[in-house]
PDB file of C-alpha atoms in Angstrom:
ATOM      1  CA  MET A   1     -23.939-106.345 -11.181  1.00 74.00           C
ATOM      2  CA  ALA A   2     -25.374-105.683  -7.762  1.00 89.00           C
ATOM      3  CA  PRO A   3     -27.565-102.463  -7.456  1.00 92.00           C
ATOM      4  CA  ALA A   4     -26.933 -99.783  -5.064  1.00 93.00           C
ATOM      5  CA  ILE A   5     -30.519 -98.125  -5.115  1.00 93.00           C
ATOM      6  CA  PHE A   6     -33.450 -99.767  -3.643  1.00 92.00           C
ATOM      7  CA  ARG A   7     -36.896 -99.345  -2.470  1.00 91.00           C
ATOM      8  CA  GLN A   8     -37.428 -98.185   1.191  1.00 88.00           C
ATOM      9  CA  GLU A   9     -39.047-101.181   2.144  1.00 87.00           C
ATOM     10  CA  VAL A  10     -35.946-103.333   1.834  1.00 90.00           C
ATOM     11  CA  GLU A  11     -33.918-101.220   4.310  1.00 93.00           C
ATOM     12  CA  ASP A  12     -33.906-103.967   6.773  1.00 93.00           C
ATOM     13  CA  ASP A  13     -31.932-106.126   4.133  1.00 93.00           C
ATOM     14  CA  VAL A  14     -29.297-103.443   4.057  1.00 93.00           C
ATOM     15  CA  LEU A  15     -28.984-103.742   7.825  1.00 95.00           C
ATOM     16  CA  ASP A  16     -28.880-107.380   7.837  1.00 94.00           C
ATOM     17  CA  THR A  17     -26.081-107.345   5.119  1.00 93.00           C
ATOM     18  CA  TYR A  18     -23.956-104.813   6.965  1.00 95.00           C
ATOM     19  CA  PHE A  19     -24.299-106.179  10.565  1.00 95.00           C
ATOM     20  CA  SER A  20     -24.333-109.828   9.368  1.00 92.00           C
ATOM     21  CA  ASN A  21     -21.146-110.421  11.448  1.00 89.00           C
ATOM     22  CA  GLN A  22     -21.536-108.098  14.185  1.00 90.00           C
ATOM     23  CA  LYS A  23     -22.964-108.822  17.794  1.00 94.00           C
ATOM     24  CA  PRO A  24     -25.973-106.637  18.793  1.00 96.00           C
ATOM     25  CA  GLY A  25     -24.925-103.116  19.117  1.00 97.00           C
ATOM     26  CA  TYR A  26     -26.568 -99.597  19.935  1.00 98.00           C
ATOM     27  CA  PHE A  27     -28.699 -97.341  17.748  1.00 98.00           C
ATOM     28  CA  ILE A  28     -30.027 -93.999  17.653  1.00 98.00           C
ATOM     29  CA  GLU A  29     -33.204 -93.133  15.480  1.00 97.00           C
ATOM     30  CA  VAL A  30     -33.959 -89.525  15.127  1.00 98.00           C
ATOM     31  CA  GLY A  31     -37.523 -88.874  13.775  1.00 94.00           C
ATOM     32  CA  ALA A  32     -38.759 -92.366  14.994  1.00 92.00           C
ATOM     33  CA  PHE A  33     -42.591 -91.724  13.874  1.00 89.00           C
ATOM     34  CA  ASP A  34     -43.802 -95.253  14.048  1.00 88.00           C
ATOM     35  CA  PRO A  35     -42.765 -98.304  16.080  1.00 89.00           C
ATOM     36  CA  GLU A  36     -43.100-100.621  13.114  1.00 91.00           C
ATOM     37  CA  LEU A  37     -44.060 -98.862   9.809  1.00 89.00           C
ATOM     38  CA  LEU A  38     -40.766 -98.248   7.842  1.00 84.00           C
ATOM     39  CA  SER A  39     -38.884 -98.154  11.033  1.00 92.00           C
ATOM     40  CA  GLN A  40     -35.006 -98.312  10.698  1.00 90.00           C
ATOM     41  CA  SER A  41     -34.558 -99.630  14.165  1.00 95.00           C
ATOM     42  CA  LYS A  42     -37.265-102.379  14.648  1.00 96.00           C
ATOM     43  CA  ARG A  43     -35.299-105.035  13.095  1.00 95.00           C
ATOM     44  CA  LEU A  44     -32.231-104.239  15.208  1.00 97.00           C
ATOM     45  CA  GLU A  45     -34.390-104.258  18.350  1.00 97.00           C
ATOM     46  CA  ASP A  46     -35.824-107.611  17.200  1.00 96.00           C
ATOM     47  CA  ASN A  47     -32.213-108.932  16.939  1.00 95.00           C
ATOM     48  CA  GLY A  48     -31.237-108.110  20.453  1.00 97.00           C
ATOM     49  CA  TRP A  49     -29.821-104.455  19.875  1.00 98.00           C
ATOM     50  CA  SER A  50     -30.635-101.622  22.422  1.00 97.00           C
ATOM     51  CA  GLY A  51     -30.958 -97.915  21.547  1.00 98.00           C
ATOM     52  CA  LEU A  52     -32.896 -94.603  21.714  1.00 98.00           C
ATOM     53  CA  MET A  53     -35.822 -93.505  19.876  1.00 98.00           C
ATOM     54  CA  ILE A  54     -36.333 -89.716  19.497  1.00 97.00           C
ATOM     55  CA  GLU A  55     -39.596 -88.364  18.368  1.00 95.00           C
ATOM     56  CA  ALA A  56     -40.961 -84.800  18.544  1.00 92.00           C
ATOM     57  CA  CYS A  57     -44.723 -85.487  18.045  1.00 91.00           C
ATOM     58  CA  GLU A  58     -46.560 -86.608  21.337  1.00 92.00           C
ATOM     59  CA  GLU A  59     -48.918 -89.099  19.734  1.00 92.00           C
ATOM     60  CA  HIS A  60     -46.188 -90.818  17.815  1.00 93.00           C
ATOM     61  CA  ALA A  61     -43.866 -90.927  20.885  1.00 95.00           C
ATOM     62  CA  ILE A  62     -46.598 -92.523  22.984  1.00 96.00           C
ATOM     63  CA  ARG A  63     -47.318 -95.180  20.384  1.00 94.00           C
ATOM     64  CA  CYS A  64     -43.545 -96.049  20.131  1.00 96.00           C
ATOM     65  CA  ARG A  65     -43.299 -96.312  23.992  1.00 97.00           C
ATOM     66  CA  LYS A  66     -46.361 -98.634  23.988  1.00 96.00           C
ATOM     67  CA  ASN A  67     -44.852-100.973  21.236  1.00 97.00           C
ATOM     68  CA  ARG A  68     -41.079-101.079  21.447  1.00 97.00           C
ATOM     69  CA  THR A  69     -38.774-101.889  24.306  1.00 96.00           C
ATOM     70  CA  SER A  70     -36.129 -99.055  23.577  1.00 97.00           C
ATOM     71  CA  LYS A  71     -36.119 -95.871  25.320  1.00 97.00           C
ATOM     72  CA  VAL A  72     -38.350 -92.999  23.774  1.00 98.00           C
ATOM     73  CA  ILE A  73     -37.476 -89.360  24.316  1.00 98.00           C
ATOM     74  CA  GLN A  74     -40.242 -86.887  23.041  1.00 96.00           C
ATOM     75  CA  VAL A  75     -38.229 -83.890  21.804  1.00 96.00           C
ATOM     76  CA  ALA A  76     -36.952 -82.246  18.464  1.00 94.00           C
ATOM     77  CA  CYS A  77     -33.381 -82.289  17.872  1.00 96.00           C
ATOM     78  CA  GLY A  78     -31.780 -79.111  16.386  1.00 95.00           C
ATOM     79  CA  SER A  79     -28.680 -76.968  16.037  1.00 95.00           C
ATOM     80  CA  PRO A  80     -26.796 -75.453  18.933  1.00 98.00           C
ATOM     81  CA  ALA A  81     -28.375 -72.148  18.193  1.00 96.00           C
ATOM     82  CA  GLN A  82     -31.842 -73.793  18.436  1.00 94.00           C
ATOM     83  CA  HIS A  83     -31.086 -75.615  21.723  1.00 97.00           C
ATOM     84  CA  GLY A  84     -33.450 -74.746  24.635  1.00 95.00           C
ATOM     85  CA  THR A  85     -35.931 -73.203  22.486  1.00 94.00           C
ATOM     86  CA  THR A  86     -39.439 -74.278  21.315  1.00 91.00           C
ATOM     87  CA  MET A  87     -40.581 -74.603  17.722  1.00 87.00           C
ATOM     88  CA  LYS A  88     -43.903 -75.432  15.979  1.00 85.00           C
ATOM     89  CA  LEU A  89     -44.354 -78.887  14.812  1.00 85.00           C
ATOM     90  CA  ALA A  90     -46.451 -79.063  11.708  1.00 82.00           C
ATOM     91  CA  LYS A  91     -48.235 -82.561  11.822  1.00 71.00           C
ATOM     92  CA  LEU A  92     -48.984 -84.691   9.031  1.00 70.00           C
ATOM     93  CA  GLY A  93     -48.242 -88.338   9.984  1.00 66.00           C
ATOM     94  CA  GLY A  94     -44.756 -89.319   8.863  1.00 70.00           C
ATOM     95  CA  LEU A  95     -44.238 -86.022   7.168  1.00 71.00           C
ATOM     96  CA  SER A  96     -44.495 -84.075  10.195  1.00 65.00           C
ATOM     97  CA  THR A  97     -41.752 -81.507  10.408  1.00 68.00           C
ATOM     98  CA  VAL A  98     -40.491 -78.335  12.297  1.00 60.00           C
ATOM     99  CA  ARG A  99     -39.259 -76.966   8.991  1.00 67.00           C
ATOM    100  CA  ALA A 100     -42.713 -76.659   7.224  1.00 55.00           C
ATOM    101  CA  ASP A 101     -41.491 -73.491   5.414  1.00 62.00           C
ATOM    102  CA  ARG A 102     -39.510 -75.930   3.198  1.00 59.00           C
ATOM    103  CA  PHE A 103     -42.683 -77.776   2.012  1.00 55.00           C
ATOM    104  CA  GLU A 104     -45.112 -74.980   2.085  1.00 55.00           C
ATOM    105  CA  ASN A 105     -45.526 -75.510  -1.726  1.00 52.00           C
ATOM    106  CA  ASP A 106     -45.937 -79.280  -1.596  1.00 54.00           C
ATOM    107  CA  ARG A 107     -47.904 -80.276   1.532  1.00 59.00           C
ATOM    108  CA  ARG A 108     -50.933 -78.812   3.567  1.00 67.00           C
ATOM    109  CA  TYR A 109     -50.641 -78.851   7.335  1.00 66.00           C
ATOM    110  CA  ASP A 110     -53.607 -78.228   9.441  1.00 72.00           C
ATOM    111  CA  GLU A 111     -52.347 -79.343  12.883  1.00 78.00           C
ATOM    112  CA  TYR A 112     -49.457 -77.970  14.885  1.00 84.00           C
ATOM    113  CA  GLU A 113     -47.878 -78.688  18.196  1.00 87.00           C
ATOM    114  CA  ILE A 114     -45.257 -76.839  20.186  1.00 92.00           C
ATOM    115  CA  VAL A 115     -42.226 -78.890  20.985  1.00 89.00           C
ATOM    116  CA  SER A 116     -38.972 -78.538  22.853  1.00 94.00           C
ATOM    117  CA  VAL A 117     -35.617 -78.425  20.871  1.00 96.00           C
ATOM    118  CA  VAL A 118     -32.398 -79.816  22.065  1.00 97.00           C
ATOM    119  CA  THR A 119     -28.880 -80.949  20.484  1.00 98.00           C
ATOM    120  CA  LEU A 120     -28.587 -84.543  19.824  1.00 98.00           C
ATOM    121  CA  ASP A 121     -25.213 -84.052  21.698  1.00 98.00           C
ATOM    122  CA  SER A 122     -27.104 -82.997  24.841  1.00 98.00           C
ATOM    123  CA  ILE A 123     -29.288 -86.184  24.619  1.00 98.00           C
ATOM    124  CA  LEU A 124     -26.156 -88.434  24.398  1.00 98.00           C
ATOM    125  CA  GLU A 125     -24.431 -86.638  27.121  1.00 97.00           C
ATOM    126  CA  ALA A 126     -27.274 -87.456  29.325  1.00 97.00           C
ATOM    127  CA  GLN A 127     -27.804 -90.992  28.136  1.00 97.00           C
ATOM    128  CA  GLN A 128     -24.051 -91.879  27.971  1.00 96.00           C
ATOM    129  CA  PRO A 129     -23.855 -94.740  25.437  1.00 97.00           C
ATOM    130  CA  THR A 130     -20.521 -96.258  25.118  1.00 97.00           C
ATOM    131  CA  SER A 131     -20.878 -96.185  21.253  1.00 97.00           C
ATOM    132  CA  ILE A 132     -23.166 -95.596  18.393  1.00 98.00           C
ATOM    133  CA  ASP A 133     -23.232 -98.271  15.802  1.00 98.00           C
ATOM    134  CA  PHE A 134     -25.943 -97.081  13.669  1.00 98.00           C
ATOM    135  CA  ILE A 135     -27.788 -93.750  13.460  1.00 98.00           C
ATOM    136  CA  SER A 136     -30.919 -92.988  11.370  1.00 97.00           C
ATOM    137  CA  ILE A 137     -31.966 -89.138  10.837  1.00 97.00           C
ATOM    138  CA  ASP A 138     -35.241 -88.823   9.201  1.00 91.00           C
ATOM    139  CA  VAL A 139     -36.967 -85.475  10.228  1.00 91.00           C
ATOM    140  CA  GLU A 140     -38.338 -84.066   6.990  1.00 82.00           C
ATOM    141  CA  GLY A 141     -36.011 -81.287   6.196  1.00 80.00           C
ATOM    142  CA  ALA A 142     -34.123 -80.698   9.299  1.00 88.00           C
ATOM    143  CA  GLU A 143     -31.353 -82.864   8.802  1.00 92.00           C
ATOM    144  CA  MET A 144     -28.829 -80.496   8.684  1.00 94.00           C
ATOM    145  CA  ASP A 145     -29.883 -78.693  12.084  1.00 95.00           C
ATOM    146  CA  VAL A 146     -29.630 -82.210  13.629  1.00 97.00           C
ATOM    147  CA  LEU A 147     -26.192 -82.812  12.135  1.00 98.00           C
ATOM    148  CA  ALA A 148     -25.147 -79.399  13.402  1.00 97.00           C
ATOM    149  CA  GLY A 149     -25.799 -80.436  16.997  1.00 98.00           C
ATOM    150  CA  PHE A 150     -24.095 -83.895  16.732  1.00 98.00           C
ATOM    151  CA  ASP A 151     -20.402 -84.402  17.207  1.00 98.00           C
ATOM    152  CA  ILE A 152     -20.093 -87.243  14.334  1.00 98.00           C
ATOM    153  CA  SER A 153     -16.265 -87.064  14.574  1.00 97.00           C
ATOM    154  CA  ARG A 154     -16.653 -88.036  18.306  1.00 97.00           C
ATOM    155  CA  TRP A 155     -19.063 -90.749  17.895  1.00 98.00           C
ATOM    156  CA  LYS A 156     -17.885 -92.114  14.490  1.00 97.00           C
ATOM    157  CA  PRO A 157     -20.971 -94.478  13.834  1.00 98.00           C
ATOM    158  CA  PRO A 158     -20.087 -97.069  11.404  1.00 97.00           C
ATOM    159  CA  LEU A 159     -23.418 -96.867   9.419  1.00 98.00           C
ATOM    160  CA  VAL A 160     -25.499 -93.725   9.027  1.00 98.00           C
ATOM    161  CA  LEU A 161     -28.844 -93.286   7.353  1.00 98.00           C
ATOM    162  CA  ILE A 162     -30.147 -89.832   6.436  1.00 96.00           C
ATOM    163  CA  GLU A 163     -33.214 -88.671   4.569  1.00 92.00           C
ATOM    164  CA  ASP A 164     -32.139 -85.840   1.906  1.00 89.00           C
ATOM    165  CA  HIS A 165     -34.791 -85.844  -0.924  1.00 78.00           C
ATOM    166  CA  ILE A 166     -31.726 -84.992  -3.143  1.00 78.00           C
ATOM    167  CA  GLU A 167     -32.540 -81.216  -2.758  1.00 72.00           C
ATOM    168  CA  ASN A 168     -28.991 -80.110  -2.759  1.00 76.00           C
ATOM    169  CA  ASP A 169     -25.656 -81.542  -1.630  1.00 89.00           C
ATOM    170  CA  SER A 170     -25.397 -79.869   1.726  1.00 92.00           C
ATOM    171  CA  ILE A 171     -25.843 -83.283   3.424  1.00 95.00           C
ATOM    172  CA  HIS A 172     -23.461 -84.941   1.297  1.00 95.00           C
ATOM    173  CA  ARG A 173     -20.756 -82.358   1.704  1.00 96.00           C
ATOM    174  CA  PHE A 174     -21.134 -82.555   5.409  1.00 97.00           C
ATOM    175  CA  MET A 175     -20.755 -86.388   5.349  1.00 98.00           C
ATOM    176  CA  LYS A 176     -17.749 -86.357   2.983  1.00 97.00           C
ATOM    177  CA  ALA A 177     -16.034 -83.543   5.074  1.00 98.00           C
ATOM    178  CA  HIS A 178     -16.201 -85.835   8.076  1.00 98.00           C
ATOM    179  CA  GLY A 179     -14.717 -88.825   6.325  1.00 97.00           C
ATOM    180  CA  TYR A 180     -17.936 -90.605   5.070  1.00 98.00           C
ATOM    181  CA  LYS A 181     -18.837 -92.053   1.607  1.00 97.00           C
ATOM    182  CA  ARG A 182     -22.296 -92.902   0.151  1.00 96.00           C
ATOM    183  CA  VAL A 183     -22.942 -96.788  -0.426  1.00 96.00           C
ATOM    184  CA  ARG A 184     -26.767 -97.146  -0.961  1.00 96.00           C
ATOM    185  CA  ARG A 185     -29.948 -95.271  -1.351  1.00 95.00           C
ATOM    186  CA  THR A 186     -33.289 -96.448  -0.281  1.00 94.00           C
ATOM    187  CA  GLY A 187     -36.438 -94.381  -1.131  1.00 90.00           C
ATOM    188  CA  ASP A 188     -35.435 -90.859   0.040  1.00 88.00           C
ATOM    189  CA  ASN A 189     -32.832 -92.057   2.164  1.00 93.00           C
ATOM    190  CA  SER A 190     -28.807 -92.119   1.561  1.00 96.00           C
ATOM    191  CA  TRP A 191     -26.586 -94.492   3.564  1.00 97.00           C
ATOM    192  CA  TYR A 192     -23.152 -93.671   4.559  1.00 98.00           C
ATOM    193  CA  VAL A 193     -20.023 -95.513   5.886  1.00 98.00           C
ATOM    194  CA  PRO A 194     -16.552 -94.308   6.839  1.00 97.00           C
ATOM    195  CA  SER A 195     -14.492 -93.945   3.716  1.00 94.00           C
ATOM    196  CA  PRO A 196     -11.956 -96.671   4.796  1.00 88.00           C
ATOM    197  CA  ASP A 197     -15.016 -99.174   5.144  1.00 91.00           C
ATOM    198  CA  SER A 198     -14.817-101.998   2.539  1.00 88.00           C
ATOM    199  CA  PHE A 199     -18.729-102.144   2.174  1.00 89.00           C
ATOM    200  CA  ASN A 200     -19.099-103.208  -1.485  1.00 86.00           C
ATOM    201  CA  VAL A 201     -20.374-100.805  -4.152  1.00 93.00           C
ATOM    202  CA  SER A 202     -20.353-102.496  -7.356  1.00 94.00           C
ATOM    203  CA  LEU A 203     -19.505-100.491 -10.725  1.00 94.00           C
ATOM    204  CA  PHE A 204     -23.149-100.823 -11.670  1.00 95.00           C
ATOM    205  CA  GLY A 205     -24.107 -99.235  -8.351  1.00 95.00           C
ATOM    206  CA  ARG A 206     -21.779 -96.537  -8.540  1.00 94.00           C
ATOM    207  CA  TRP A 207     -23.323 -95.542 -11.920  1.00 92.00           C
ATOM    208  CA  GLN A 208     -26.746 -95.737 -10.454  1.00 94.00           C
ATOM    209  CA  LEU A 209     -25.793 -93.359  -7.588  1.00 93.00           C
ATOM    210  CA  LEU A 210     -23.916 -90.785 -10.007  1.00 91.00           C
ATOM    211  CA  ARG A 211     -27.116 -90.934 -12.367  1.00 90.00           C
ATOM    212  CA  LYS A 212     -29.543 -90.416  -9.221  1.00 88.00           C
ATOM    213  CA  TYR A 213     -27.554 -87.835  -7.536  1.00 88.00           C
ATOM    214  CA  TYR A 214     -26.023 -85.820 -10.437  1.00 84.00           C
ATOM    215  CA  LEU A 215     -27.074 -86.602 -13.813  1.00 82.00           C
ATOM    216  CA  GLY A 216     -30.465 -86.775 -13.198  1.00 73.00           C
ATOM    217  CA  ARG A 217     -30.993 -83.581 -11.007  1.00 69.00           C
ATOM    218  CA  PRO A 218     -31.641 -80.931 -13.840  1.00 68.00           C
ATOM    219  CA  LEU A 219     -34.702 -83.156 -15.052  1.00 69.00           C
ATOM    220  CA  ARG A 220     -36.007 -83.619 -11.509  1.00 64.00           C
ATOM    221  CA  ILE A 221     -35.677 -79.991 -10.721  1.00 63.00           C
ATOM    222  CA  VAL A 222     -37.836 -79.270 -13.740  1.00 63.00           C
ATOM    223  CA  ARG A 223     -40.483 -81.915 -12.911  1.00 63.00           C
ATOM    224  CA  THR A 224     -40.466 -80.515  -9.243  1.00 58.00           C
ATOM    225  CA  ARG A 225     -41.188 -76.963 -10.446  1.00 58.00           C
ATOM    226  CA  ARG A 226     -43.895 -78.146 -12.830  1.00 60.00           C
ATOM    227  CA  TRP A 227     -45.473 -80.109 -10.052  1.00 50.00           C
ATOM    228  CA  ARG A 228     -45.421 -77.253  -7.727  1.00 48.00           C
ATOM    229  CA  ASN A 229     -46.858 -74.816 -10.186  1.00 52.00           C
ATOM    230  CA  SER A 230     -49.572 -77.304 -10.785  1.00 53.00           C
ATOM    231  CA  LEU A 231     -50.444 -77.274  -7.110  1.00 42.00           C
ATOM    232  CA  ARG A 232     -50.532 -73.361  -6.890  1.00 43.00           C
ATOM    233  CA  ARG A 233     -53.153 -73.414  -9.851  1.00 47.00           C
ATOM    234  CA  LYS A 234     -55.590 -75.681  -7.958  1.00 48.00           C
TER     235      LYS A 234
END
């Protein structure tokens, strides 16, 4: 009985399994952070893929440019309503975010950077890739904003990774409405493929996903509230 939930460190194995019979393609990584550490695109690049790394934080973008061959764009991706504006990026390494309001009870941010915001569609219009074979969206709470500015029905990437923290069903509802099904979980990330895709999820894997996303949610909410209350008392 093959599992469907893994540690984040095995994400390269998920990529290798899914693309085992495919020639090098094109990837998009929104929220690149580090050129190697927990990168969802480094293995693909090493295997001959080309792609685009999008990173809002200047120092992270510089590090990616120095250590990767793929094109790096320093900007934050947002919704159409946010396009052309600037936002305050709260800096905390890989936990940096333009949605610090969502984590104010959990994290302490001491450094900030003003970043430009555009839609992912506007970037793709400028770069003009012929197709997208894999997209990763890991932007610490702003994932729905990125999806709002991305015409997923036009591009139809065959494999999608999205960080979701299982806070609610908004991301899953969006993906399901656009014809995708969830097939794996690694760390805080959900993996989606188009519903007709035959990518296998075992009966045990289905049970794992059901337990993780639905059956275990009430207890997880209680634990999170207790943890946040303990932080407030410190």
